Coordinates of C-alpha atoms in Angstrom, one line a residue:
Chain A
M1 CA -0.1 -0.5 0.3
R2 CA 1.3 3.5 -0.6
L3 CA 1.3 6.7 1.7
S4 CA -1.2 8.0 -0.8
E5 CA -3.9 5.7 0.2
A6 CA -2.6 5.3 3.0
G7 CA -3.7 9.0 4.5
E8 CA -0.8 10.2 7.4
L9 CA -4.1 8.4 9.8
R10 CA -3.4 4.8 8.6
L11 CA 0.1 5.6 8.4
L12 CA -0.2 7.3 11.8
R13 CA -2.6 3.9 13.5
E14 CA 0.5 1.8 12.0
L15 CA 3.2 3.2 13.3
E16 CA 1.4 3.2 16.8
R17 CA -0.4 -0.6 16.7
R18 CA 2.6 -1.4 16.4
G19 CA 3.7 -0.3 19.3
L20 CA 6.9 2.5 17.2
V21 CA 5.3 6.2 18.0
S22 CA 3.1 7.2 20.7
G23 CA 1.7 10.4 22.3
Q24 CA -0.7 10.0 19.6
D25 CA -2.9 11.5 22.3
A26 CA -2.2 14.3 21.9
E27 CA -0.8 17.6 20.0
G28 CA 3.6 17.1 21.0
A29 CA 5.5 14.8 23.9
L30 CA 4.3 15.0 27.1
L31 CA 7.9 14.3 28.5
D32 CA 7.1 14.2 32.2
Q33 CA 4.0 16.0 34.7
Q34 CA 4.6 19.6 32.7
R35 CA 7.3 19.4 29.7
V36 CA 5.7 19.6 26.7
A37 CA 7.9 18.8 23.2
T38 CA 5.9 19.4 19.6
L39 CA 7.5 18.6 15.6
D40 CA 6.0 20.1 12.6
L41 CA 7.5 19.9 9.6
L42 CA 6.5 22.7 6.8
A43 CA 7.3 21.4 2.8
E44 CA 8.5 24.3 -0.4
G45 CA 5.6 23.2 -2.4
I46 CA 2.6 21.2 0.1
H47 CA 2.8 23.8 2.5
F48 CA 4.5 27.4 0.8
R49 CA 5.2 28.3 -1.9
V50 CA 8.0 30.7 -1.7
D51 CA 6.8 33.2 -4.7
W52 CA 4.4 33.4 -3.3
T53 CA 4.6 34.3 0.8
S54 CA 8.7 36.2 2.4
F55 CA 11.5 34.5 3.8
R56 CA 10.1 36.8 6.7
D57 CA 6.6 35.4 6.3
L58 CA 6.9 31.8 6.4
G59 CA 9.5 31.6 8.7
Y60 CA 6.3 33.6 11.8
K61 CA 4.6 30.7 10.0
A62 CA 7.0 28.4 10.5
A63 CA 7.5 28.9 14.4
A64 CA 3.8 29.9 14.5
V65 CA 2.5 26.6 13.7
N66 CA 4.1 24.7 16.5
L67 CA 3.4 27.5 19.1
S68 CA -0.7 26.4 18.1
D69 CA 1.2 22.8 19.4
L70 CA 1.6 24.0 22.2
A71 CA -1.3 25.9 23.1
A72 CA -3.3 23.3 22.8
L73 CA -1.7 21.7 24.8
G74 CA -2.7 24.7 27.5
A75 CA 1.6 25.0 27.5
E76 CA 4.4 28.8 27.7
P77 CA 7.0 27.9 24.7
E78 CA 10.1 27.6 26.3
A79 CA 13.0 26.9 23.2
L80 CA 12.4 26.4 19.6
L81 CA 14.8 24.1 17.8
V82 CA 15.0 24.6 13.2
G83 CA 15.5 21.9 11.5
L84 CA 16.5 23.9 8.0
G85 CA 16.8 22.6 4.9
A86 CA 17.9 24.8 1.9
P87 CA 19.4 24.6 -1.9
H88 CA 22.2 25.4 -1.9
D89 CA 21.9 28.2 -4.4
A90 CA 20.1 29.9 -1.2
R91 CA 20.4 33.9 -0.6
L92 CA 21.8 33.6 2.8
A93 CA 20.6 36.9 2.5
D94 CA 15.9 34.8 2.8
V95 CA 18.2 32.3 5.1
I96 CA 18.6 35.5 7.7
Y97 CA 15.2 36.9 6.7
L98 CA 13.7 33.1 7.7
Y99 CA 15.4 33.3 10.7
E100 CA 14.4 36.6 11.5
G101 CA 10.7 35.1 11.8
L102 CA 10.7 32.6 13.2
N103 CA 12.2 34.9 16.0
E104 CA 9.4 36.9 15.7
P105 CA 6.8 35.1 17.6
G106 CA 9.3 36.2 20.9
V107 CA 10.1 32.6 21.6
A108 CA 14.4 31.5 21.2
I109 CA 16.0 29.5 18.8
L110 CA 18.4 27.5 21.6
G111 CA 19.9 24.8 18.8
G112 CA 19.2 22.9 15.1
D113 CA 20.9 21.8 12.0
T114 CA 21.2 23.2 8.2
T115 CA 21.3 21.4 5.4
R116 CA 21.1 21.6 1.4
T117 CA 18.1 19.8 0.4
S118 CA 16.9 20.7 -3.7
N119 CA 13.5 21.3 -1.3
W120 CA 12.6 24.4 1.2
S121 CA 11.5 22.3 3.9
I122 CA 11.7 23.8 7.7
S123 CA 11.8 21.1 11.0
V124 CA 10.3 22.8 14.0
T125 CA 10.7 21.1 18.0
A126 CA 9.3 23.9 19.7
L127 CA 9.3 22.6 24.1
G128 CA 7.4 23.9 26.6
R129 CA 6.2 23.5 30.4
S130 CA 2.4 23.0 30.3
D131 CA 0.5 23.1 33.9
R132 CA -2.2 20.6 33.0
V133 CA -2.4 19.2 28.9
P134 CA -6.3 18.3 27.8
G135 CA -5.2 15.5 25.4
R136 CA -7.5 14.7 22.9
A137 CA -9.0 11.2 25.0
G138 CA -10.7 13.4 27.6
A139 CA -13.7 14.1 25.2
R140 CA -17.0 12.5 27.3
P141 CA -21.1 12.9 26.5
G142 CA -22.4 15.2 26.9
D143 CA -20.0 17.8 26.5
V144 CA -19.9 21.0 24.8
L145 CA -16.8 21.5 22.3
V146 CA -16.3 25.6 22.0
V147 CA -13.9 27.5 19.2
S148 CA -11.2 30.1 20.2
G149 CA -12.5 32.4 17.4
P150 CA -13.6 33.0 14.0
L151 CA -12.2 30.8 10.6
G152 CA -11.8 29.9 6.8
A153 CA -9.9 33.6 7.1
S154 CA -6.2 31.3 6.5
A155 CA -7.6 29.6 3.5
A156 CA -9.7 31.5 2.2
G157 CA -6.2 33.7 1.5
R158 CA -4.4 31.3 0.4
Y159 CA -7.2 30.9 -2.8
A160 CA -7.5 34.7 -4.0
L161 CA -3.5 34.7 -3.3
E162 CA -3.9 31.2 -5.5
Q163 CA -5.9 32.7 -7.7
G164 CA -4.4 35.8 -8.2
L165 CA -7.5 38.0 -5.9
E166 CA -7.1 41.6 -5.5
G167 CA -8.2 43.8 -3.1
F168 CA -8.3 40.2 -0.1
E169 CA -4.9 41.7 1.8
D170 CA -7.0 41.1 5.4
L171 CA -7.5 37.4 4.6
V172 CA -3.8 36.9 3.2
E173 CA -2.8 38.6 5.5
A174 CA -4.1 35.5 8.1
H175 CA -3.1 33.1 5.9
R176 CA 1.2 34.4 6.1
R177 CA 0.9 35.5 9.6
P178 CA -1.8 33.2 12.0
P179 CA -2.6 33.9 15.2
L180 CA -0.9 33.5 17.7
R181 CA -3.6 31.7 21.4
I182 CA -1.3 31.3 23.7
D183 CA -3.4 32.2 26.1
E184 CA -6.0 31.0 24.8
G185 CA -4.5 28.0 25.3
K186 CA -3.4 28.2 28.6
A187 CA -7.1 29.9 29.6
L188 CA -9.3 26.7 27.9
A189 CA -6.6 23.5 28.9
R190 CA -8.1 24.8 32.9
L191 CA -10.8 23.4 31.9
A192 CA -10.8 21.2 28.6
Q193 CA -12.1 17.2 28.5
A194 CA -9.8 17.9 25.3
M195 CA -8.5 19.9 22.7
V196 CA -7.0 20.1 19.5
D197 CA -5.6 23.2 16.3
I198 CA -7.6 23.4 13.8
S199 CA -5.1 23.1 11.0
D200 CA -6.0 20.1 9.4
G201 CA -9.6 21.4 9.1
I202 CA -12.7 21.6 11.7
G203 CA -14.0 18.2 10.2
S204 CA -10.3 16.7 10.3
D205 CA -9.1 17.7 13.7
A206 CA -12.6 17.3 16.1
G207 CA -12.6 13.6 14.2
R208 CA -9.5 13.8 16.3
I209 CA -10.7 14.5 19.7
A210 CA -14.3 11.1 18.6
E211 CA -12.0 9.2 17.8
R212 CA -9.2 9.1 20.8
S213 CA -12.4 9.9 23.6
G214 CA -14.4 7.8 22.0
C215 CA -17.1 9.2 21.6
K216 CA -19.3 10.9 18.3
I217 CA -18.8 14.5 17.5
V218 CA -21.8 16.5 16.2
L219 CA -21.0 19.7 14.7
D220 CA -23.6 23.1 14.2
V221 CA -22.4 23.9 11.2
G222 CA -23.9 27.6 11.3
A223 CA -22.8 28.2 15.2
I224 CA -19.1 27.8 13.2
P225 CA -17.6 31.7 13.8
R226 CA -16.3 32.8 9.9
A227 CA -14.2 35.1 9.4
P228 CA -15.2 38.0 7.6
R229 CA -14.8 38.9 3.6
I230 CA -14.7 34.8 3.5
E231 CA -18.1 34.5 1.5
D232 CA -17.2 37.4 -1.2
V233 CA -13.0 36.1 -2.5
A234 CA -15.6 32.8 -3.5
D235 CA -18.5 30.0 -2.5
L236 CA -15.6 27.9 -1.3
R237 CA -16.8 26.5 2.3
F238 CA -12.9 28.1 4.1
W239 CA -14.0 27.8 7.4
A240 CA -14.0 24.2 6.7
M241 CA -10.6 23.7 5.2
G242 CA -8.3 24.5 8.1
E243 CA -5.2 26.6 8.9
D244 CA -6.3 28.3 10.6
Y245 CA -4.6 27.6 14.1
E246 CA -7.6 28.4 16.4
L247 CA -8.0 26.2 19.6
L248 CA -11.2 23.7 19.8
A249 CA -11.9 22.2 22.8
A250 CA -14.0 20.3 24.3
L251 CA -15.7 22.0 27.9
A252 CA -18.2 20.4 30.0
P253 CA -21.3 22.1 30.0
E254 CA -21.0 24.2 32.7
D255 CA -18.0 25.0 32.2
V256 CA -18.6 26.5 28.4
E257 CA -20.1 30.1 30.1
A258 CA -17.0 30.9 31.8
S259 CA -14.6 29.6 29.2
G260 CA -16.4 32.6 26.8
F261 CA -15.6 30.7 23.9
P262 CA -18.6 30.6 21.8
V263 CA -20.0 26.2 21.0
V264 CA -20.2 25.0 18.1
G265 CA -21.4 21.4 18.1
R266 CA -21.6 18.2 21.2
V267 CA -19.5 15.3 21.8
E268 CA -22.6 12.1 22.2
E269 CA -22.8 8.8 22.1
G270 CA -21.3 6.7 18.7
S271 CA -18.3 7.1 17.0
G272 CA -17.1 9.7 13.8
V273 CA -17.6 13.1 13.1
E274 CA -20.9 14.8 11.8
P275 CA -21.4 16.4 9.6
A276 CA -18.6 15.1 7.3
L277 CA -16.7 17.5 6.7
P278 CA -13.8 18.0 3.5
G279 CA -10.1 17.2 5.7
W280 CA -6.4 18.5 5.1
D281 CA -4.7 15.1 4.3
S282 CA -1.3 15.4 2.8
F283 CA -0.5 12.4 1.1
A284 CA -3.7 11.3 0.7
L285 CA -5.9 14.5 -0.4
E286 CA -5.2 18.0 -2.3
R287 CA -7.0 20.2 -0.8
S288 CA -10.4 20.4 -1.7
G289 CA -13.8 23.4 -1.2
Chain B
M7 CA 25.7 35.8 -1.6
R8 CA 24.6 32.0 -1.6
L9 CA 24.7 29.5 0.6
S10 CA 26.7 27.0 -1.7
E11 CA 29.6 29.8 -1.3
A12 CA 28.9 30.9 2.7
G13 CA 29.2 27.1 4.1
E14 CA 27.4 26.0 7.0
L15 CA 29.7 27.6 9.5
R16 CA 29.6 31.4 7.6
L17 CA 25.9 30.6 8.4
L18 CA 25.3 29.9 11.7
R19 CA 28.0 32.6 12.6
E20 CA 25.5 35.6 10.8
L21 CA 22.8 34.1 12.2
E22 CA 24.3 33.4 15.9
R23 CA 25.7 37.4 15.1
R24 CA 21.9 38.9 15.2
G25 CA 21.0 37.0 17.3
L26 CA 19.0 34.5 15.5
V27 CA 20.0 31.6 17.0
S28 CA 22.0 30.9 20.5
G29 CA 23.4 27.5 21.8
Q30 CA 26.1 27.2 19.2
D31 CA 28.7 26.8 21.7
A32 CA 27.3 22.7 22.0
E33 CA 25.6 20.3 19.6
G34 CA 22.6 21.3 21.2
A35 CA 20.3 22.9 23.3
L36 CA 20.5 23.5 26.5
L37 CA 17.4 24.8 28.4
D38 CA 18.0 24.2 31.7
Q39 CA 20.4 23.1 34.4
Q40 CA 19.9 19.3 33.1
R41 CA 17.7 19.3 30.3
V42 CA 18.8 18.9 27.1
A43 CA 18.0 19.0 22.8
T44 CA 18.8 18.3 20.1
L45 CA 17.6 18.2 16.6
D46 CA 19.5 17.2 13.2
L47 CA 18.0 16.7 9.2
L48 CA 18.9 13.7 7.1
A49 CA 17.8 14.4 4.0
E50 CA 17.7 12.4 0.9
G51 CA 20.5 13.1 -2.3
I52 CA 22.6 14.0 0.9
H53 CA 23.4 12.7 3.5
F54 CA 21.8 8.6 2.1
R55 CA 20.4 7.2 -1.2
V56 CA 17.4 4.8 -0.5
D57 CA 18.9 2.6 -3.4
W58 CA 22.2 1.7 -1.1
T59 CA 20.0 2.1 2.1
S60 CA 17.4 -0.4 3.6
F61 CA 15.3 1.1 5.9
R62 CA 15.5 -0.1 8.9
D63 CA 19.3 0.6 9.0
L64 CA 18.0 4.6 7.5
G65 CA 15.8 4.3 11.2
Y66 CA 18.2 3.0 12.7
K67 CA 21.0 6.1 11.7
A68 CA 18.6 8.8 12.0
A69 CA 18.7 8.1 15.5
A70 CA 21.6 7.2 16.0
V71 CA 23.3 10.4 14.3
N72 CA 20.7 12.3 16.8
L73 CA 21.1 10.1 19.8
S74 CA 24.8 10.7 19.0
D75 CA 25.3 14.8 19.8
L76 CA 23.6 13.6 23.5
A77 CA 26.1 11.5 24.0
A78 CA 28.5 14.6 23.2
L79 CA 26.4 16.8 26.1
G80 CA 27.2 14.0 28.3
A81 CA 23.4 13.3 28.4
E82 CA 21.1 10.4 28.7
P83 CA 18.2 10.4 26.3
E84 CA 14.9 10.3 27.3
A85 CA 12.1 10.4 24.3
L86 CA 12.6 11.4 20.7
L87 CA 10.1 13.3 18.1
V88 CA 10.5 12.5 15.1
G89 CA 9.4 14.8 10.8
L90 CA 9.2 12.5 7.5
G91 CA 8.5 13.6 4.5
A92 CA 7.8 10.4 2.6
P93 CA 7.0 10.9 -1.0
H94 CA 3.6 10.3 -1.4
D95 CA 4.3 7.0 -3.5
A96 CA 6.4 5.6 -1.0
R97 CA 5.6 2.2 0.8
L98 CA 3.6 2.2 4.0
A99 CA 5.6 -0.7 5.0
D100 CA 8.8 1.0 4.1
V101 CA 7.6 3.4 6.7
I102 CA 7.4 1.4 8.8
Y103 CA 10.2 -0.2 8.4
L104 CA 11.8 2.8 9.1
Y105 CA 9.8 3.8 12.6
E106 CA 11.5 -0.3 13.4
G107 CA 15.1 0.9 12.6
L108 CA 14.1 4.7 13.8
N109 CA 13.4 2.7 17.0
E110 CA 15.6 0.0 18.1
P111 CA 18.4 1.7 19.7
G112 CA 15.4 1.8 21.9
V113 CA 14.6 5.9 22.9
A114 CA 10.3 6.3 22.3
I115 CA 8.7 8.1 19.7
L116 CA 6.8 10.0 21.7
G117 CA 5.6 12.6 18.8
G118 CA 5.8 13.8 15.7
D119 CA 5.0 14.7 12.3
T120 CA 4.5 13.0 8.5
T121 CA 4.5 15.2 5.6
R122 CA 4.3 15.0 1.7
T123 CA 7.3 15.8 0.1
S124 CA 9.3 14.9 -2.9
N125 CA 12.5 14.1 -1.6
W126 CA 12.1 11.7 1.8
S127 CA 13.5 13.6 4.5
I128 CA 13.3 12.7 8.4
S129 CA 13.9 15.5 10.9
V130 CA 15.2 13.9 15.3
T131 CA 15.0 16.0 18.2
A132 CA 16.1 14.2 20.8
L133 CA 15.6 14.8 25.2
G134 CA 17.7 14.3 27.7
R135 CA 18.9 14.4 30.5
S136 CA 22.2 15.8 31.1
D137 CA 24.7 15.7 35.0
R138 CA 27.3 17.9 33.2
V139 CA 27.3 19.5 30.4
P140 CA 31.0 19.9 28.5
G141 CA 29.9 22.2 25.9
R142 CA 33.1 24.0 22.7
A143 CA 34.1 26.5 24.6
G144 CA 35.8 25.9 27.8
A145 CA 39.1 24.3 25.9
R146 CA 42.2 25.4 27.3
P147 CA 45.9 25.0 26.2
G148 CA 47.6 22.9 28.3
D149 CA 44.2 20.5 27.1
V150 CA 44.9 17.3 25.6
L151 CA 42.5 15.7 23.0
V152 CA 41.6 12.4 23.1
V153 CA 38.3 10.1 20.5
S154 CA 36.4 7.7 21.9
G155 CA 37.0 5.0 19.5
P156 CA 38.7 4.0 16.0
L157 CA 38.1 6.7 12.7
G158 CA 37.1 5.7 9.2
A159 CA 35.0 2.5 9.0
S160 CA 31.9 4.9 8.5
A161 CA 34.1 6.9 5.4
A162 CA 35.2 4.0 3.5
G163 CA 32.9 2.0 4.2
R164 CA 30.5 4.9 2.0
Y165 CA 32.6 4.7 -0.5
A166 CA 32.8 1.2 -1.3
L167 CA 29.2 1.6 -1.6
E168 CA 29.4 3.8 -3.8
Q169 CA 32.3 2.4 -6.0
G170 CA 30.5 -1.0 -6.4
L171 CA 33.3 -2.5 -4.3
E172 CA 33.0 -6.4 -2.6
G173 CA 34.2 -7.9 0.7
F174 CA 34.1 -5.2 2.8
E175 CA 30.5 -5.7 4.2
D176 CA 32.1 -4.9 8.7
L177 CA 33.3 -1.5 7.0
V178 CA 29.3 -1.1 4.5
E179 CA 27.9 -2.6 8.2
A180 CA 30.0 0.0 10.2
H181 CA 28.3 3.4 7.7
R182 CA 25.3 2.3 7.9
R183 CA 25.6 1.6 11.8
P184 CA 27.6 3.7 13.0
P185 CA 27.6 3.0 17.0
L186 CA 26.7 4.8 19.8
R187 CA 28.4 6.5 22.6
I188 CA 26.2 7.3 25.1
D189 CA 28.0 6.1 27.6
E190 CA 31.0 6.9 26.8
G191 CA 29.3 10.0 25.8
K192 CA 28.2 10.7 30.7
A193 CA 31.9 9.2 31.5
L194 CA 33.2 11.7 29.4
A195 CA 31.3 14.4 30.8
R196 CA 32.6 14.3 33.9
L197 CA 35.9 15.6 32.9
A198 CA 36.0 17.1 29.4
Q199 CA 36.2 20.9 29.5
A200 CA 35.1 20.3 25.5
M201 CA 33.6 17.6 23.4
V202 CA 31.7 17.6 20.5
D203 CA 30.9 14.8 18.4
I204 CA 33.2 14.2 15.4
S205 CA 30.1 13.7 13.2
D206 CA 31.8 16.1 10.3
G207 CA 35.5 15.2 10.3
I208 CA 38.3 15.2 12.8
G209 CA 39.3 18.2 11.4
S210 CA 35.9 20.2 11.0
D211 CA 34.9 19.1 14.7
A212 CA 37.8 20.0 16.2
G213 CA 37.8 23.3 14.7
R214 CA 34.1 24.2 16.9
I215 CA 36.3 23.4 19.9
A216 CA 38.8 25.7 18.2
E217 CA 36.0 28.8 17.2
R218 CA 34.2 28.3 20.3
S219 CA 37.9 28.1 23.5
G220 CA 39.6 30.2 21.6
C221 CA 43.0 28.8 21.5
K222 CA 44.2 26.4 18.1
I223 CA 44.3 22.3 18.3
V224 CA 47.2 20.6 16.9
L225 CA 46.2 16.5 16.3
D226 CA 48.5 14.9 15.6
V227 CA 47.9 13.0 12.9
G228 CA 50.0 9.9 13.6
A229 CA 47.5 9.0 16.7
I230 CA 44.5 9.4 15.7
P231 CA 42.9 5.6 16.0
R232 CA 41.6 3.9 12.3
A233 CA 39.7 1.7 11.9
P234 CA 41.0 -1.7 10.7
R235 CA 41.1 -2.5 6.5
I236 CA 40.0 1.5 5.6
E237 CA 43.2 1.4 3.9
D238 CA 42.6 -1.8 1.9
V239 CA 39.8 -0.3 0.0
A240 CA 41.3 3.0 -1.5
D241 CA 44.5 5.5 -1.2
L242 CA 41.9 8.2 0.5
R243 CA 41.9 9.8 4.5
F244 CA 38.8 7.5 5.2
W245 CA 40.1 8.3 9.0
A246 CA 39.6 12.3 7.9
M247 CA 36.6 12.1 7.1
G248 CA 34.2 12.5 9.1
E249 CA 31.2 10.6 10.3
D250 CA 31.5 7.9 12.8
Y251 CA 30.3 9.5 15.4
E252 CA 33.2 9.0 18.4
L253 CA 33.2 11.4 20.6
L254 CA 35.9 14.5 20.3
A255 CA 37.0 15.7 24.3
A256 CA 39.9 18.2 25.9
L257 CA 40.7 16.9 29.3
A258 CA 43.3 18.8 31.8
P259 CA 46.2 16.8 31.2
E260 CA 45.4 14.4 34.8
D261 CA 42.3 13.8 33.8
V262 CA 43.9 11.3 30.8
E263 CA 44.4 8.4 32.0
A264 CA 41.8 8.0 34.2
S265 CA 39.5 8.1 30.3
G266 CA 41.3 5.3 28.7
F267 CA 41.6 7.3 26.2
P268 CA 44.0 7.4 23.3
V269 CA 45.9 10.6 23.3
V270 CA 44.7 12.2 19.1
G271 CA 46.1 16.2 19.5
R272 CA 47.3 19.2 22.4
V273 CA 45.2 22.6 22.6
E274 CA 47.3 25.6 22.0
E275 CA 47.4 29.3 22.8
G276 CA 46.4 30.7 19.3
S277 CA 43.0 29.6 16.4
G278 CA 42.2 27.7 14.0
V279 CA 43.7 23.2 14.0
E280 CA 46.5 22.2 12.6
P281 CA 47.0 20.3 10.1
A282 CA 44.3 21.4 8.0
L283 CA 42.0 18.9 6.7
P284 CA 38.7 18.0 4.2
G285 CA 35.7 18.4 6.0
W286 CA 32.3 18.0 5.3
D287 CA 30.0 21.1 4.6
S288 CA 26.7 20.2 2.6
F289 CA 26.5 23.7 1.1
A290 CA 29.6 24.7 0.5
L291 CA 31.7 21.5 -0.6
E292 CA 31.1 18.0 -1.7
R293 CA 33.2 15.1 0.5
S294 CA 36.5 14.9 -0.5
G295 CA 40.1 12.5 0.3

């Protein structure tokens, strides 16, 4: 079987079943009570194109993607390690811009590696501390799902870039510089039964909670907050496509009001996510509307 | 300026000078008194070819390269995070072999990421604990350099593979499965003023100590222990080419005998390394004899 048929989720399941990886119950590794670590890869042509982004924006995004995983762990960031693969004819100045962007969120880069590769790739490890990691496995029937912010701006901005549409600079900016939800993550982690970041689409990421918690998630699609103006870009479900890096948390009903975040669904007995929504899997799928 | 002109060392200097990375005084990040983290990237076509290695060996090597950095920090490994970039037509079975190899040294993989890329790439982060990190900056004139084992087997094995030479299975095996020096690293870390692993060649890696410690290193080339039979492969200085993942440590003279490791040089006032030896820089150089 090829990875293109198996997809990323099946791949991870197969690895986990054989005891070859663990830690799939959360966005990252739990080293002990408080210490957490996450790793994300960004690859040219898959996650970014160097003609659609500045190197500084790219660096910011590479850091932000990882810091979003830390946010989902309720963690305060401590340090980054960066592995850079760059073509041999890359400009030194561009690499410096990239590292300026990586530093922009304010988390020190304490180590890493650089090597020559045919295409650009950026691997970031983020290390942090969390007083409480909700993980993905604790949601229970009766819980309520909340989201930390509006969805769709990043995917709509990406589409505007791809199609060469003008007048959507705010959305393009949201694609290039997704928000950091560290404080929201720490606040939600105190309450949440389960939490993920919405990088692959709210359907896919809700599916991670459903699978790990052994329950069904019913999304209230009409209640999902959508970023302004995304419907002006095209008639596509941008809000379902991910890359917003907002947080999705399952809370006990009595904690919802105190959280202050909008309700977008509920947890029930069963399995899977309703309704089915398109998601993002770099092996199995091209992005689809 | 292009990275091919600047080289990896210049790149790192430029990034450090601007405050964009730190931690270049050791093989990895020092998070606090005891916690350390390292990150290494292996890229297809640069560090490995999938037609010259089994996926299981490749996985082992990707883990070993990082565990070697931990060894140079005097650390006991705690966990790995793995970022895998794989072509979309990769076989699921090959990825499972790869992770079997990654698990072989016995350090749990607690998290990571997988994504589609045009060429295979493996980014490994290793986390560990060290009671004492020698770093690279503490060597002083009068110190003595020792090495943890014989050099050259890996480079000679690689050459035998490249040239299709037969009868050098032991050397090819050393290339595919470099030794782990965790125990040696912990023992040497108790004594060493400075320590590195020899991944880029003894000349280049001695140069890291010389630069960071602000001194000169004089290697006693005749005293460098060489792996058996490397001179049967070809008349090349395989022992200078790195990838052995042995440790090079600067010790105070009175600690040498207790260490039990052979002396290969000394530290003097000045700068640089004598004699000049070829090294490995993925941006600037092809491997040279």
